[in-house]
Each structure stands twice: as structure tokens, then as C-alpha cells.
PDB file of C-alpha atoms in Angstrom:
ATOM      1  CA  MET A   1       0.124  -0.193   0.084  1.00  0.00           C
ATOM      2  CA  GLU A   2       1.595   3.200  -1.181  1.00  0.00           C
ATOM      3  CA  LEU A   3       1.019   6.532   0.800  1.00  0.00           C
ATOM      4  CA  ASN A   4      -0.184   9.317  -1.657  1.00  0.00           C
ATOM      5  CA  PHE A   5       0.403  12.433   0.344  1.00  0.00           C
ATOM      6  CA  SER A   6       0.438  15.877  -1.781  1.00  0.00           C
ATOM      7  CA  PHE A   7       2.484  17.658   0.867  1.00  0.00           C
ATOM      8  CA  ILE A   8       5.394  15.458   0.045  1.00  0.00           C
ATOM      9  CA  ASP A   9       5.167  15.761  -3.340  1.00  0.00           C
ATOM     10  CA  LEU A  10       5.438  19.662  -2.862  1.00  0.00           C
ATOM     11  CA  LEU A  11       8.378  19.396  -0.936  1.00  0.00           C
ATOM     12  CA  LYS A  12      10.007  17.014  -3.716  1.00  0.00           C
ATOM     13  CA  VAL A  13       9.286  20.112  -6.047  1.00  0.00           C
ATOM     14  CA  ILE A  14      10.804  23.205  -3.755  1.00  0.00           C
ATOM     15  CA  ASP A  15      13.720  20.902  -3.545  1.00  0.00           C
ATOM     16  CA  GLU A  16      14.125  20.721  -7.172  1.00  0.00           C
ATOM     17  CA  GLU A  17      13.079  23.941  -8.012  1.00  0.00           C
ATOM     18  CA  PRO A  18      14.173  26.608  -4.771  1.00  0.00           C
ATOM     19  CA  ILE A  19      12.932  29.666  -7.282  1.00  0.00           C
ATOM     20  CA  PHE A  20       9.366  28.845  -5.810  1.00  0.00           C
ATOM     21  CA  MET A  21      10.502  29.785  -2.382  1.00  0.00           C
ATOM     22  CA  VAL A  22      11.708  33.124  -3.619  1.00  0.00           C
ATOM     23  CA  MET A  23       8.121  33.573  -5.814  1.00  0.00           C
ATOM     24  CA  TRP A  24       6.107  32.225  -2.496  1.00  0.00           C
ATOM     25  CA  ALA A  25       8.131  35.032  -0.654  1.00  0.00           C
ATOM     26  CA  ALA A  26       7.695  37.733  -3.092  1.00  0.00           C
ATOM     27  CA  PHE A  27       4.011  36.934  -4.023  1.00  0.00           C
ATOM     28  CA  GLY A  28       2.576  34.257  -1.894  1.00  0.00           C
ATOM     29  CA  VAL A  29       2.669  36.700   1.336  1.00  0.00           C
ATOM     30  CA  PHE A  30       0.387  39.397  -0.353  1.00  0.00           C
ATOM     31  CA  PHE A  31      -1.934  36.045  -1.101  1.00  0.00           C
ATOM     32  CA  THR A  32      -1.914  35.265   2.344  1.00  0.00           C
ATOM     33  CA  ILE A  33      -2.567  38.863   3.542  1.00  0.00           C
ATOM     34  CA  PHE A  34      -5.634  38.923   1.216  1.00  0.00           C
ATOM     35  CA  LEU A  35      -7.103  35.648   2.477  1.00  0.00           C
ATOM     36  CA  LEU A  36      -6.567  36.998   5.930  1.00  0.00           C
ATOM     37  CA  MET A  37      -8.695  40.342   5.273  1.00  0.00           C
ATOM     38  CA  ILE A  38     -11.843  38.140   3.773  1.00  0.00           C
ATOM     39  CA  PRO A  39     -12.669  36.585   7.220  1.00  0.00           C
ATOM     40  CA  MET A  40     -11.916  40.131   8.966  1.00  0.00           C
ATOM     41  CA  TYR A  41     -14.442  41.958   6.626  1.00  0.00           C
ATOM     42  CA  ILE A  42     -17.020  39.114   7.334  1.00  0.00           C
ATOM     43  CA  PHE A  43     -16.385  39.553  11.179  1.00  0.00           C
ATOM     44  CA  LYS A  44     -16.835  43.347  10.525  1.00  0.00           C
ATOM     45  CA  LYS A  45     -19.912  43.023   8.987  1.00  0.00           C
ATOM     46  CA  LEU A  46     -21.571  40.609  11.793  1.00  0.00           C
ATOM     47  CA  GLY A  47     -20.446  43.047  14.457  1.00  0.00           C
ATOM     48  CA  ILE A  48     -17.878  41.163  16.258  1.00  0.00           C
ATOM     49  CA  SER A  49     -14.721  42.244  14.501  1.00  0.00           C
ATOM     50  CA  ALA A  50     -13.303  43.836  18.159  1.00  0.00           C
ATOM     51  CA  TYR A  51     -12.613  40.594  19.430  1.00  0.00           C
ATOM     52  CA  PHE A  52     -10.549  39.929  16.331  1.00  0.00           C
ATOM     53  CA  GLU A  53      -9.190  43.078  15.238  1.00  0.00           C
ATOM     54  CA  THR A  54      -5.899  42.692  17.235  1.00  0.00           C
ATOM     55  CA  ALA A  55      -5.002  39.422  16.678  1.00  0.00           C
ATOM     56  CA  PHE A  56      -5.291  40.034  12.673  1.00  0.00           C
ATOM     57  CA  GLY A  57      -3.644  42.986  12.895  1.00  0.00           C
ATOM     58  CA  ILE A  58      -0.483  41.106  14.653  1.00  0.00           C
ATOM     59  CA  LEU A  59      -0.528  38.424  12.417  1.00  0.00           C
ATOM     60  CA  THR A  60      -0.625  40.780   9.211  1.00  0.00           C
ATOM     61  CA  GLY A  61       2.087  42.948  10.650  1.00  0.00           C
ATOM     62  CA  ALA A  62       4.019  39.722  11.155  1.00  0.00           C
ATOM     63  CA  ILE A  63       3.214  38.395   7.809  1.00  0.00           C
ATOM     64  CA  LEU A  64       4.405  42.263   6.124  1.00  0.00           C
ATOM     65  CA  ILE A  65       8.101  42.046   8.031  1.00  0.00           C
ATOM     66  CA  SER A  66       8.934  38.727   7.215  1.00  0.00           C
ATOM     67  CA  TRP A  67       7.901  39.538   3.595  1.00  0.00           C
ATOM     68  CA  ILE A  68      10.226  42.204   3.359  1.00  0.00           C
ATOM     69  CA  THR A  69      13.058  40.250   5.207  1.00  0.00           C
ATOM     70  CA  GLY A  70      11.904  36.878   3.637  1.00  0.00           C
ATOM     71  CA  PHE A  71      12.402  38.119   0.037  1.00  0.00           C
ATOM     72  CA  ILE A  72      15.749  39.277   0.521  1.00  0.00           C
ATOM     73  CA  SER A  73      17.135  36.471   2.505  1.00  0.00           C
ATOM     74  CA  GLN A  74      15.441  33.918  -0.017  1.00  0.00           C
ATOM     75  CA  MET A  75      17.247  35.944  -2.892  1.00  0.00           C
ATOM     76  CA  ILE A  76      20.553  35.770  -0.970  1.00  0.00           C
ATOM     77  CA  LEU A  77      19.921  31.864  -0.214  1.00  0.00           C
ATOM     78  CA  LEU A  78      18.657  31.349  -4.070  1.00  0.00           C
ATOM     79  CA  PHE A  79      21.779  32.910  -5.475  1.00  0.00           C
ATOM     80  CA  SER A  80      23.957  30.885  -2.697  1.00  0.00           C
ATOM     81  CA  ASP A  81      22.519  27.722  -3.982  1.00  0.00           C
ATOM     82  CA  VAL A  82      21.012  26.501  -0.866  1.00  0.00           C
ATOM     83  CA  SER A  83      18.503  23.877  -1.235  1.00  0.00           C
ATOM     84  CA  GLY A  84      14.674  24.686  -1.409  1.00  0.00           C
ATOM     85  CA  ILE A  85      13.995  22.716   1.734  1.00  0.00           C
ATOM     86  CA  ARG A  86      16.631  24.553   3.635  1.00  0.00           C
ATOM     87  CA  MET A  87      14.870  27.840   2.230  1.00  0.00           C
ATOM     88  CA  LEU A  88      11.596  26.856   3.250  1.00  0.00           C
ATOM     89  CA  LEU A  89      12.690  25.873   7.149  1.00  0.00           C
ATOM     90  CA  ILE A  90      14.355  29.207   7.056  1.00  0.00           C
ATOM     91  CA  TRP A  91      11.476  31.169   6.173  1.00  0.00           C
ATOM     92  CA  ILE A  92       9.301  29.316   8.197  1.00  0.00           C
ATOM     93  CA  ILE A  93      11.851  29.995  11.342  1.00  0.00           C
ATOM     94  CA  MET A  94      11.425  33.563  10.503  1.00  0.00           C
ATOM     95  CA  PHE A  95       8.117  33.734  10.334  1.00  0.00           C
ATOM     96  CA  VAL A  96       7.575  32.126  13.850  1.00  0.00           C
ATOM     97  CA  THR A  97       9.930  34.540  15.218  1.00  0.00           C
ATOM     98  CA  TYR A  98       8.426  37.690  13.925  1.00  0.00           C
ATOM     99  CA  LEU A  99       5.101  36.396  14.928  1.00  0.00           C
ATOM    100  CA  MET A 100       6.072  35.641  18.508  1.00  0.00           C
ATOM    101  CA  PHE A 101       8.005  38.950  18.646  1.00  0.00           C
ATOM    102  CA  CYS A 102       4.539  40.517  17.822  1.00  0.00           C
ATOM    103  CA  ILE A 103       2.663  38.595  20.078  1.00  0.00           C
ATOM    104  CA  PHE A 104       5.216  39.063  22.666  1.00  0.00           C
ATOM    105  CA  ASN A 105       5.424  42.782  22.303  1.00  0.00           C
ATOM    106  CA  LYS A 106       1.504  43.891  21.292  1.00  0.00           C
ATOM    107  CA  LYS A 107       1.283  46.417  23.765  1.00  0.00           C
ATOM    108  CA  THR A 108       4.522  48.050  22.925  1.00  0.00           C
ATOM    109  CA  ILE A 109       3.772  47.883  19.095  1.00  0.00           C
ATOM    110  CA  LEU A 110       0.268  49.190  19.604  1.00  0.00           C
ATOM    111  CA  LYS A 111       1.195  52.341  21.688  1.00  0.00           C
ATOM    112  CA  TRP A 112       4.061  53.063  18.728  1.00  0.00           C
ATOM    113  CA  ILE A 113       1.277  52.892  16.391  1.00  0.00           C
ATOM    114  CA  ASN A 114      -1.119  55.202  18.317  1.00  0.00           C
ATOM    115  CA  GLU A 115       1.503  57.542  18.979  1.00  0.00           C
ATOM    116  CA  HIS A 116       2.852  57.667  15.243  1.00  0.00           C
ATOM    117  CA  SER A 117      -0.615  57.394  13.799  1.00  0.00           C
ATOM    118  CA  SER A 118      -1.483  60.111  10.678  1.00  0.00           C
ATOM    119  CA  VAL A 119      -4.925  60.163  11.915  1.00  0.00           C
ATOM    120  CA  LYS A 120      -5.117  62.182  15.528  1.00  0.00           C
ATOM    121  CA  LYS A 121      -8.297  61.150  17.638  1.00  0.00           C
ATOM    122  CA  LYS A 122     -10.346  64.229  18.806  1.00  0.00           C
ATOM    123  CA  LYS A 123     -10.236  64.921  22.328  1.00  0.00           C
TER     124      LYS A 123
END
């Protein structure tokens, strides 16, 4: 009996063609942000966005940070002839690190955003 698992096939393709990791770091991140905005829009229409607004903001911020640094690092790794699996693991570790940073420093990040916001609240 043979195990047919498409994730393993995906890993083989990434290992054979590491350019797919660079393409993910460049374009896939924006697709992910778009997919996250769909449930946020639905929650906002239902009136329950207040519960998830901060979580979506933190996740979107971590994704944006990983997009900038991830694309640059993936390009460097591609030109250094690093295997696709290693590039994938490096990108995942970078994303998890940025996500944990954003989670643990949520109050400071939100305070900084409120201080530097271009739209000032009326008193």
C-alpha cells in the first residue's frame, strides 16, 4: 500500500526548484494577507470584529515584516545555491520568530502605532 500525500510531492518540487520559495516570499505573502482580510471583513459585517481586530493586526504585521526580510533573504539563499528545503525551513523559522515577537510585544507595538498614527483622535 502506497501513501499518496501531496505535501511530500510539494516538498520534492520545492527541493528541486528553489525558485518557488523566492516566488512565495515575493508574491504568496500578499495572497495570504488577502485571504486573512476576507474573514476580517465578514467579522466586521457581523459586528464581532472587536474580538479579532488586534489578532488580525498582529498577524498581518508579522506577515508584512516577514515579506520584506523573507524576500531579501530568499534571494540571497537562492544565489548561494542553498537547497529548497533549507530555504523553506529558514522562511518558516523567520516567520515564527516575527510572529512571536509581535505577540509578546503587542502592547508596545500598539502604543507606538497610536503615537505615530497620522490620524489623531479628537479629544
